[in-house]
Every structure is written in structure tokens, then in C-alpha cells.
Short mmCIF file of C-alpha atoms in Angstrom, two decimals:
data_model
loop_
_atom_site.label_atom_id
_atom_site.label_comp_id
_atom_site.label_asym_id
_atom_site.label_seq_id
_atom_site.Cartn_x
_atom_site.Cartn_y
_atom_site.Cartn_z
CA MET A 1 17.35 20.91 -19.46
CA LYS A 2 16.51 20.75 -15.83
CA ARG A 3 13.25 22.25 -16.52
CA TRP A 4 12.49 19.44 -18.94
CA LYS A 5 13.47 16.82 -16.59
CA GLY A 6 11.08 18.30 -13.87
CA CYS A 7 8.40 18.37 -16.40
CA LYS A 8 8.89 14.72 -17.23
CA VAL A 9 8.59 13.95 -13.47
CA CYS A 10 5.34 15.84 -13.33
CA ILE A 11 3.94 14.18 -16.33
CA LEU A 12 4.79 10.72 -15.10
CA LEU A 13 3.17 11.44 -11.76
CA ALA A 14 0.04 12.76 -13.60
CA VAL A 15 -0.19 9.71 -15.94
CA GLY A 16 0.31 7.38 -12.79
CA TRP A 17 -2.50 9.20 -10.98
CA LEU A 18 -4.79 8.93 -14.03
CA VAL A 19 -4.03 5.24 -14.53
CA LEU A 20 -4.63 4.32 -10.93
CA SER A 21 -7.78 6.40 -10.74
CA ALA A 22 -9.07 4.73 -13.87
CA VAL A 23 -8.26 1.21 -12.43
CA GLY A 24 -10.06 2.29 -9.17
CA TYR A 25 -13.07 3.44 -11.08
CA MET A 26 -13.40 0.56 -13.45
CA GLU A 27 -13.06 -2.02 -10.68
CA LYS A 28 -14.92 -0.41 -7.96
CA ASP A 29 -18.03 -2.68 -8.53
CA ASP A 30 -15.94 -5.80 -9.01
CA VAL A 31 -12.45 -6.23 -7.48
CA TYR A 32 -12.95 -3.56 -4.84
CA ALA A 33 -16.75 -3.99 -4.20
CA GLY A 34 -16.35 -4.93 -0.79
CA TYR A 35 -14.67 -1.63 0.18
CA THR A 36 -16.62 1.11 1.86
CA VAL A 37 -14.45 3.98 0.88
CA ASP A 38 -16.51 7.27 0.43
CA THR A 39 -15.69 8.13 -3.18
CA ARG A 40 -17.19 11.65 -2.79
CA THR A 41 -14.25 12.67 -0.63
CA THR A 42 -11.81 10.14 -1.50
CA PRO A 43 -10.13 9.71 -4.84
CA TYR A 44 -10.65 6.39 -6.74
CA PHE A 45 -6.90 5.51 -6.76
CA GLU A 46 -7.28 5.19 -2.88
CA LEU A 47 -9.14 1.90 -3.67
CA VAL A 48 -5.97 0.53 -5.33
CA PHE A 49 -3.72 1.36 -2.57
CA ALA A 50 -6.19 -0.07 0.07
CA GLY A 51 -6.36 -3.32 -1.95
CA LEU A 52 -2.56 -3.55 -2.17
CA HIS A 53 -2.43 -3.22 1.58
CA ASP A 54 -4.99 -6.10 1.90
CA GLY A 55 -3.28 -8.19 -0.72
CA ILE A 56 -6.09 -7.55 -3.42
CA TYR A 57 -4.71 -6.58 -6.76
CA PRO A 58 -6.48 -5.14 -9.89
CA TRP A 59 -6.26 -8.52 -11.58
CA SER A 60 -7.76 -10.46 -8.69
CA ALA A 61 -11.08 -12.23 -9.09
CA PRO A 62 -14.15 -10.01 -8.12
CA GLN A 63 -14.76 -10.05 -4.30
CA LYS A 64 -18.60 -9.37 -4.47
CA GLN A 65 -20.42 -10.17 -1.33
CA THR A 66 -24.22 -9.90 -1.28
CA VAL A 67 -26.37 -9.14 1.64
CA ALA A 68 -28.37 -12.39 0.93
CA SER A 69 -25.13 -14.51 1.20
CA GLU A 70 -24.27 -12.82 4.41
CA ALA A 71 -27.77 -13.44 5.93
CA GLU A 72 -27.44 -17.15 5.19
CA THR A 73 -24.18 -17.52 6.88
CA ALA A 74 -24.64 -15.04 9.72
CA GLY A 75 -25.27 -16.61 13.09
CA GLN A 76 -25.01 -16.15 16.79
CA GLY A 77 -22.48 -18.94 17.46
CA ALA A 78 -23.44 -21.70 19.89
CA GLN A 79 -27.02 -20.46 20.34
CA PRO A 80 -29.93 -22.96 20.69
CA GLY A 81 -31.42 -23.92 17.41
CA SER A 82 -28.47 -22.46 15.32
CA ALA A 83 -26.83 -24.36 12.51
CA SER A 84 -23.87 -25.14 14.84
CA ASP A 85 -26.24 -26.72 17.20
CA GLN A 86 -27.97 -28.70 14.49
CA THR A 87 -24.54 -29.86 13.31
CA VAL A 88 -23.69 -31.14 16.78
CA GLU A 89 -27.07 -32.97 17.11
CA ALA A 90 -26.47 -34.63 13.60
CA ALA A 91 -23.15 -35.95 14.61
CA GLY A 92 -24.72 -38.27 17.07
CA GLN A 93 -26.94 -39.76 14.48
CA PRO A 94 -26.22 -42.88 12.62
CA GLY A 95 -25.73 -42.21 8.80
CA GLU A 96 -27.27 -44.08 5.98
CA GLY A 97 -25.90 -47.54 5.85
CA GLY A 98 -23.97 -46.76 9.08
CA ASN A 99 -23.78 -48.75 12.30
CA GLY A 100 -26.27 -47.25 14.73
CA ASP A 101 -24.85 -48.93 17.80
CA ALA A 102 -21.40 -47.55 16.96
CA ALA A 103 -22.73 -44.01 16.61
CA GLY A 104 -24.66 -44.35 19.85
CA THR A 105 -21.66 -45.38 21.72
CA ALA A 106 -19.57 -42.40 20.31
CA GLU A 107 -18.75 -39.69 22.81
CA GLU A 108 -21.08 -36.92 22.45
CA PRO A 109 -19.66 -33.41 22.47
CA PRO A 110 -20.11 -31.30 25.56
CA LYS A 111 -23.07 -29.00 25.92
CA PRO A 112 -22.58 -25.24 25.57
CA LYS A 113 -21.86 -23.66 28.78
CA GLU A 114 -24.44 -21.26 30.30
CA PHE A 115 -23.69 -17.85 31.42
CA VAL A 116 -23.97 -17.17 35.25
CA GLU A 117 -24.15 -14.11 37.56
CA VAL A 118 -20.78 -13.11 38.96
CA GLY A 119 -19.27 -10.47 41.20
CA ASP A 120 -16.39 -7.97 41.06
CA ASP A 121 -13.87 -10.75 42.04
CA TYR A 122 -14.52 -12.56 38.87
CA PHE A 123 -12.50 -9.85 36.91
CA ALA A 124 -9.38 -10.21 39.16
CA ASP A 125 -7.72 -12.36 36.48
CA ALA A 126 -9.34 -10.77 33.42
CA LEU A 127 -7.75 -8.92 30.77
CA PHE A 128 -9.63 -6.48 28.43
CA ILE A 129 -8.22 -5.81 25.05
CA GLY A 130 -9.70 -3.05 22.91
CA ASP A 131 -9.84 0.48 21.36
CA SER A 132 -11.17 3.79 22.75
CA ARG A 133 -14.30 2.13 23.94
CA THR A 134 -12.38 -0.16 26.19
CA VAL A 135 -10.25 2.77 27.23
CA GLY A 136 -13.53 4.36 28.65
CA LEU A 137 -14.38 0.96 30.45
CA ARG A 138 -10.84 1.17 32.05
CA ASP A 139 -11.17 4.83 33.13
CA TYR A 140 -14.82 4.96 34.22
CA GLY A 141 -15.84 1.37 34.83
CA HIS A 142 -14.29 1.15 38.30
CA MET A 143 -12.79 -2.12 37.53
CA ASP A 144 -9.80 -1.65 39.70
CA ASN A 145 -8.96 -5.37 39.96
CA ALA A 146 -8.89 -6.01 36.20
CA SER A 147 -6.03 -5.59 33.77
CA PHE A 148 -6.46 -3.58 30.43
CA PHE A 149 -4.53 -3.40 27.08
CA ALA A 150 -6.35 -0.60 25.42
CA SER A 151 -5.60 2.25 23.29
CA VAL A 152 -7.44 4.88 21.26
CA GLY A 153 -7.38 3.85 17.49
CA LEU A 154 -6.24 0.19 18.13
CA THR A 155 -7.26 -2.28 15.44
CA VAL A 156 -6.87 -5.99 14.61
CA TYR A 157 -4.32 -4.88 11.89
CA ASP A 158 -1.91 -3.30 14.52
CA MET A 159 -2.83 -4.75 17.96
CA TRP A 160 0.34 -7.01 17.85
CA ASP A 161 2.69 -4.25 16.67
CA LYS A 162 1.86 -1.37 18.97
CA THR A 163 3.66 -0.70 22.29
CA ILE A 164 1.03 1.07 24.46
CA THR A 165 0.44 1.75 28.11
CA ALA A 166 -0.96 -1.54 29.72
CA LYS A 167 -2.58 -1.41 33.15
CA LEU A 168 -2.06 -4.88 34.92
CA ALA A 169 -3.63 -5.83 38.06
CA PRO A 170 -1.25 -6.94 40.78
CA GLY A 171 -0.54 -10.64 40.82
CA ASN A 172 -0.76 -13.31 38.12
CA LEU A 173 2.77 -12.90 37.22
CA VAL A 174 4.28 -15.90 35.18
CA THR A 175 7.46 -17.14 36.55
CA GLU A 176 10.24 -18.54 34.35
CA SER A 177 10.97 -21.51 36.59
CA ASP A 178 7.58 -23.28 36.32
CA GLY A 179 5.43 -21.41 33.89
CA THR A 180 2.68 -21.01 36.50
CA ALA A 181 0.97 -17.79 37.69
CA ASP A 182 2.08 -16.30 41.01
CA SER A 183 -0.31 -14.15 42.90
CA GLU A 184 2.73 -12.37 44.70
CA ALA A 185 3.94 -10.25 41.80
CA ALA A 186 5.81 -7.12 42.92
CA GLY A 187 4.74 -3.67 41.91
CA ASP A 188 6.08 -0.10 42.13
CA GLY A 189 2.98 1.47 43.39
CA SER A 190 2.49 3.53 40.30
CA GLY A 191 -0.78 5.48 39.61
CA GLU A 192 -3.15 4.48 36.94
CA ASP A 193 -1.96 6.97 34.41
CA GLN A 194 1.69 6.87 35.34
CA ILE A 195 4.01 5.22 32.74
CA VAL A 196 7.22 3.26 34.05
CA SER A 197 9.97 4.94 32.07
CA ASP A 198 13.22 4.02 33.87
CA GLY A 199 14.05 1.31 31.32
CA THR A 200 14.12 -1.60 33.83
CA ASP A 201 12.20 -4.92 33.30
CA GLN A 202 9.20 -5.15 35.61
CA SER A 203 9.14 -8.96 35.17
CA GLU A 204 12.70 -9.32 36.30
CA GLU A 205 12.09 -6.93 39.39
CA ALA A 206 8.98 -8.84 40.31
CA GLN A 207 10.85 -12.20 40.12
CA ALA A 208 13.78 -10.80 42.19
CA ALA A 209 11.35 -9.61 44.78
CA LEU A 210 9.70 -13.04 44.90
CA ASP A 211 13.01 -14.79 45.35
CA GLY A 212 14.06 -12.44 48.21
CA ALA A 213 10.64 -12.90 49.89
CA GLU A 214 11.22 -16.88 49.71
CA GLN A 215 14.69 -16.52 51.24
CA SER A 216 13.55 -14.00 54.04
CA GLY A 217 10.30 -15.83 54.67
CA GLU A 218 8.45 -12.56 54.10
CA ALA A 219 5.54 -12.14 51.72
CA GLN A 220 5.71 -9.34 49.24
CA VAL A 221 2.21 -8.53 47.83
CA ALA A 222 1.67 -5.77 45.41
CA THR A 223 -1.54 -3.84 46.08
CA GLU A 224 -1.54 -1.37 43.22
CA PRO A 225 -1.73 -1.89 39.51
CA VAL A 226 1.42 -1.94 37.37
CA VAL A 227 1.24 0.55 34.52
CA GLU A 228 3.89 -0.18 31.94
CA GLN A 229 4.53 0.51 28.16
CA MET A 230 4.20 -3.10 26.63
CA THR A 231 3.20 -4.94 23.56
CA LEU A 232 0.30 -7.40 23.59
CA GLU A 233 2.49 -10.27 23.28
CA GLU A 234 4.51 -9.17 26.22
CA VAL A 235 1.48 -8.80 28.35
CA LEU A 236 0.26 -12.23 27.32
CA THR A 237 3.55 -14.03 27.96
CA THR A 238 4.23 -12.47 31.26
CA ARG A 239 0.95 -12.79 32.86
CA HIS A 240 -1.58 -15.53 33.38
CA PHE A 241 -5.17 -14.75 32.79
CA GLY A 242 -8.40 -16.79 33.32
CA LYS A 243 -10.54 -14.57 31.08
CA ILE A 244 -9.78 -12.38 28.07
CA TYR A 245 -12.18 -9.97 26.60
CA LEU A 246 -11.75 -8.57 22.96
CA GLN A 247 -13.74 -5.55 22.03
CA ILE A 248 -12.46 -4.15 18.86
CA GLY A 249 -13.59 -3.48 15.25
CA ILE A 250 -15.02 0.06 15.04
CA ASN A 251 -11.75 1.70 13.59
CA GLU A 252 -11.47 -1.09 10.95
CA MET A 253 -14.60 0.00 9.05
CA GLY A 254 -13.76 1.48 5.92
CA THR A 255 -10.44 -0.49 5.54
CA GLY A 256 -10.55 -3.61 3.55
CA THR A 257 -13.60 -5.82 3.44
CA VAL A 258 -15.44 -7.88 6.04
CA ASP A 259 -13.64 -10.88 4.99
CA THR A 260 -10.12 -9.12 5.38
CA PHE A 261 -11.26 -7.92 8.77
CA MET A 262 -12.47 -11.24 9.97
CA LYS A 263 -9.30 -13.06 8.74
CA LYS A 264 -7.10 -10.74 10.90
CA TYR A 265 -9.77 -11.09 13.80
CA GLU A 266 -9.73 -14.89 13.73
CA GLU A 267 -5.85 -14.90 13.66
CA ALA A 268 -5.95 -12.69 16.70
CA VAL A 269 -8.19 -14.89 18.66
CA GLN A 270 -6.21 -17.97 17.71
CA ARG A 271 -2.96 -16.21 18.84
CA ILE A 272 -4.54 -15.31 22.09
CA GLY A 273 -5.78 -18.93 22.69
CA GLU A 274 -2.13 -20.14 21.91
CA LEU A 275 -0.49 -17.63 24.39
CA GLN A 276 -3.27 -18.30 27.12
CA PRO A 277 -4.56 -21.74 26.59
CA ASP A 278 -6.27 -21.86 29.98
CA ALA A 279 -8.19 -18.66 29.56
CA ILE A 280 -11.78 -18.28 28.44
CA ILE A 281 -12.14 -15.76 25.51
CA TYR A 282 -14.89 -13.38 25.25
CA VAL A 283 -15.31 -11.98 21.65
CA GLU A 284 -17.46 -8.86 22.25
CA ALA A 285 -19.73 -7.27 19.68
CA ILE A 286 -18.90 -3.90 18.32
CA MET A 287 -20.74 -1.18 19.94
CA LYS A 288 -23.24 0.44 17.72
CA VAL A 289 -23.34 4.22 16.83
CA GLY A 290 -26.00 6.72 17.13
CA LYS A 291 -28.98 6.93 14.81
CA GLU A 292 -28.12 10.20 13.12
CA LYS A 293 -24.41 9.00 12.56
CA SER A 294 -25.75 5.61 11.24
CA GLU A 295 -28.18 7.30 8.85
CA THR A 296 -25.63 9.75 7.44
CA ASP A 297 -22.26 8.14 7.59
CA PRO A 298 -21.69 5.85 4.63
CA ILE A 299 -18.84 3.92 6.56
CA PHE A 300 -19.51 3.96 10.29
CA ASN A 301 -23.14 2.79 10.36
CA ASN A 302 -25.11 0.05 12.11
CA ALA A 303 -25.75 -2.03 9.15
CA GLY A 304 -22.14 -2.53 8.67
CA ILE A 305 -21.49 -3.09 12.39
CA THR A 306 -24.27 -5.69 12.31
CA GLU A 307 -22.63 -7.48 9.49
CA ARG A 308 -19.33 -7.74 11.34
CA ASN A 309 -20.96 -8.67 14.62
CA ASP A 310 -22.76 -11.58 12.95
CA ARG A 311 -19.41 -12.82 11.68
CA ILE A 312 -17.72 -12.42 15.06
CA ALA A 313 -20.55 -14.26 16.69
CA GLN A 314 -19.71 -17.29 14.58
CA LEU A 315 -16.49 -17.77 16.36
CA ALA A 316 -18.19 -18.83 19.61
CA ASP A 317 -17.88 -22.53 20.47
CA GLY A 318 -19.75 -22.47 23.77
CA GLN A 319 -16.64 -24.01 25.46
CA LYS A 320 -13.76 -21.67 25.40
CA ILE A 321 -14.86 -18.88 23.22
CA PHE A 322 -17.98 -17.01 23.91
CA TYR A 323 -19.82 -14.20 22.06
CA ILE A 324 -21.42 -11.40 24.13
CA ASP A 325 -23.30 -8.39 22.82
CA MET A 326 -23.52 -5.46 25.25
CA ASN A 327 -25.67 -3.42 22.65
CA GLU A 328 -28.69 -4.79 24.42
CA VAL A 329 -28.07 -2.39 27.32
CA VAL A 330 -26.88 0.65 25.58
CA CYS A 331 -29.01 0.68 22.48
CA ASP A 332 -32.60 2.01 22.04
CA GLU A 333 -35.61 0.01 20.59
CA GLU A 334 -34.52 0.70 17.13
CA GLY A 335 -30.94 -0.90 17.69
CA ASN A 336 -29.03 2.49 17.74
CA LEU A 337 -26.68 3.61 20.40
CA SER A 338 -29.05 5.53 22.75
CA ALA A 339 -28.63 9.30 22.69
CA GLU A 340 -29.13 9.31 26.41
CA GLU A 341 -26.10 7.09 26.99
CA SER A 342 -23.60 8.68 24.54
CA PHE A 343 -22.11 12.11 24.09
CA ASP A 344 -20.82 11.78 20.56
CA GLN A 345 -22.80 8.92 19.14
CA LEU A 346 -19.70 6.75 19.40
CA HIS A 347 -18.80 6.67 23.19
CA LEU A 348 -20.74 6.32 26.29
CA TYR A 349 -20.79 9.05 28.95
CA GLY A 350 -18.31 8.31 31.69
CA GLY A 351 -21.15 7.76 34.21
CA ASN A 352 -22.82 5.15 31.95
CA TYR A 353 -20.00 2.60 31.73
CA GLY A 354 -21.63 1.03 34.78
CA LEU A 355 -24.32 -0.50 32.24
CA TRP A 356 -21.50 -2.17 30.53
CA VAL A 357 -20.07 -3.45 33.81
CA ASP A 358 -23.32 -4.71 35.08
CA PHE A 359 -23.85 -6.49 31.75
CA LEU A 360 -20.55 -8.23 31.92
CA LYS A 361 -21.53 -9.56 35.49
CA THR A 362 -24.40 -11.42 33.90
CA LYS A 363 -22.03 -13.26 31.54
CA GLY A 364 -19.87 -15.23 33.85
CA ILE A 365 -18.57 -18.75 32.89
CA GLU A 366 -17.83 -21.46 35.48
CA LYS A 367 -14.92 -23.46 34.56
#
């Protein structure tokens, strides 16, 4: 009897596997058309589970997305001559049957801000959010005065849930009394790779130090970065930043569709803006991969990266959100990550992160 029960479980599992595989196979070109799972190494039923994760069910309407439709909607956001610029220009023109004088007196939208050259001090109030590529920038970019919330494997799907080691520059602590940034935040002098693990609240310690300094008339200025285990929301609510850089997206390729990725990406940008309303937000292009990897990998390739970058660029408004693409300084003439700059066709050599830093210095914004 027990043996028969065990057989029934095996039969049910086998039937379930066959049904899910059949659904995945039949809908691979319709409901799951936007997924880039490599079916040579991944069973078809994985499509069904991936769809369930993204809220896409076997009975959902087909999600086909053609290259032509993407090309029509892809743009560089706030670039001269773009569709967004044409819309802005049209807004100041009188419509048919409208009052030309009234349209002429309407307040014109501000012109997109232009990039300017900046120095190292520009990044003193900057926060860099990203995956392993940003980890490299933190470790090899010599940006000691900047703050980083970066971790290997970080994605738009889990960036708000993970608790990781954040490296925060001294200063810019938000006080509870007035909600403003205070440049005299206290630190413990920890090294870059050391994690605070005594269970104490760094924010409370810093505020206590500030209160003590006010009473004694002595200034307590931290000179070393604070390295602490935090969530992104904790970082954004305990510090005040003037610029926030978001460089993320390579790990999300192969999961969901471009639309599901962008939905989470846009939500992240919106949330960052809500928590840091005074900050400029830089949405950075996803760094390309090397030529060989791009030509042989069905998931991590430059065609897919370009498709996502085009969509990210559309978020730029030229006032608060700016799109920057550092691929222009790390890629070859064919648009692939240069073999001279990368050791694994995914990441830069440690000594080449200076190219990225120098590029960032050409993309300053004056408030």
C-alpha cells in the first residue's frame, strides 16, 4: 500500500511536469515570447514559473514585442531633435481654432540642462547604486568621498529588500529634528571593508555625538567613511544626497521581459525621487559585454543590452533625471566592451575604472 502511495506521488509529479512543459512549449512564441530563457539548457516548464513570478499566466494575452515597435519608441531622452523635444516645442504653439495670444503668454517649460565639467568634490554628496560593476567602481575608482550601495548580483527586483554593506561618506547625516543634512556626522573610523556588527544604531550614535558637540562647543567631524549593513531605504532616509547614480540591469537579463524589467526600474527611480526629492538622478546605461560573449550568449548580448538602454534613456527629463552612457569610453568601434579594458568580457580591469570616473566628471549638472 505504501509503495502504491509513493507511486501515485511520482505519477502526479510526472504528469505535472509534462503539463507545465507542454504549456511552456505551446506558449513560448505567444504568452512567453518576450522571455529570453535558453531552452537548450533550460526545460520549457521554467517559462511557466518565470511568468508566474512576473504575474504572467498561461491564459494571459500574448506579449509579443517586435524590434520594429521598439525602434519606433526607443529614444535618448531629452536629446536635441528627439520626440520629447518636439513635444515640448509643440506645447508652445497655438492649436487649430485656439487663441494664439493665450498660447504665446503661457509659461514655456525650462530648457534641458547641459552637462558641465566637474572635479572630485562634485561626488562628495553622491550615492552610487548598482551591481558588481559599481562594486568595481567603489573598489578601484578612488572615489573616496562618494557613497556606495553596491553588491554583486543586485537587481531591480531585490534592491529594496536586500541588506548589504553600504559605504557612506562622512557627513550629510539627516537629523530627526529638522530633516536637514548635517555635515558633522560622527563615524567610527572603520576601514572600507569592515562591517559594523555590534548591533548599535549608527544614526543614533551620530546624533548623540552632534548633541554632545553642541553642548560642549566642540566640533566632531568624521573623516572616515561609515561602513554598515543597511537596506537601500535606510540609506536614503538617514542621509541627504545631492546626486544619485543608478547603474543596474545586467543581472536581470533572462528574467522576465523588457517591459517587466522597465516597470521595476521606473518604480525604483520614482521611489528614489520620493525619498531624495532634492537629488539629481542619473540613470546610467547598462555596460556592454565583449564581442565573443555577445555573439555566443543568447541572453547576455549587446542587442538585448541596447534594447534596455534605449528604454532607460526615455526616463530622462533634462531637469531632474539624466541619462548617461559610459559605453562610449569603454567600448570599441563596433560597440562591444573593449577586450583591452575587460578581463572577463563583463567587468573592467581594476586599473581601467579611471575611464569611468573621468567620464562621470564630464557629466556634471549645475543646480
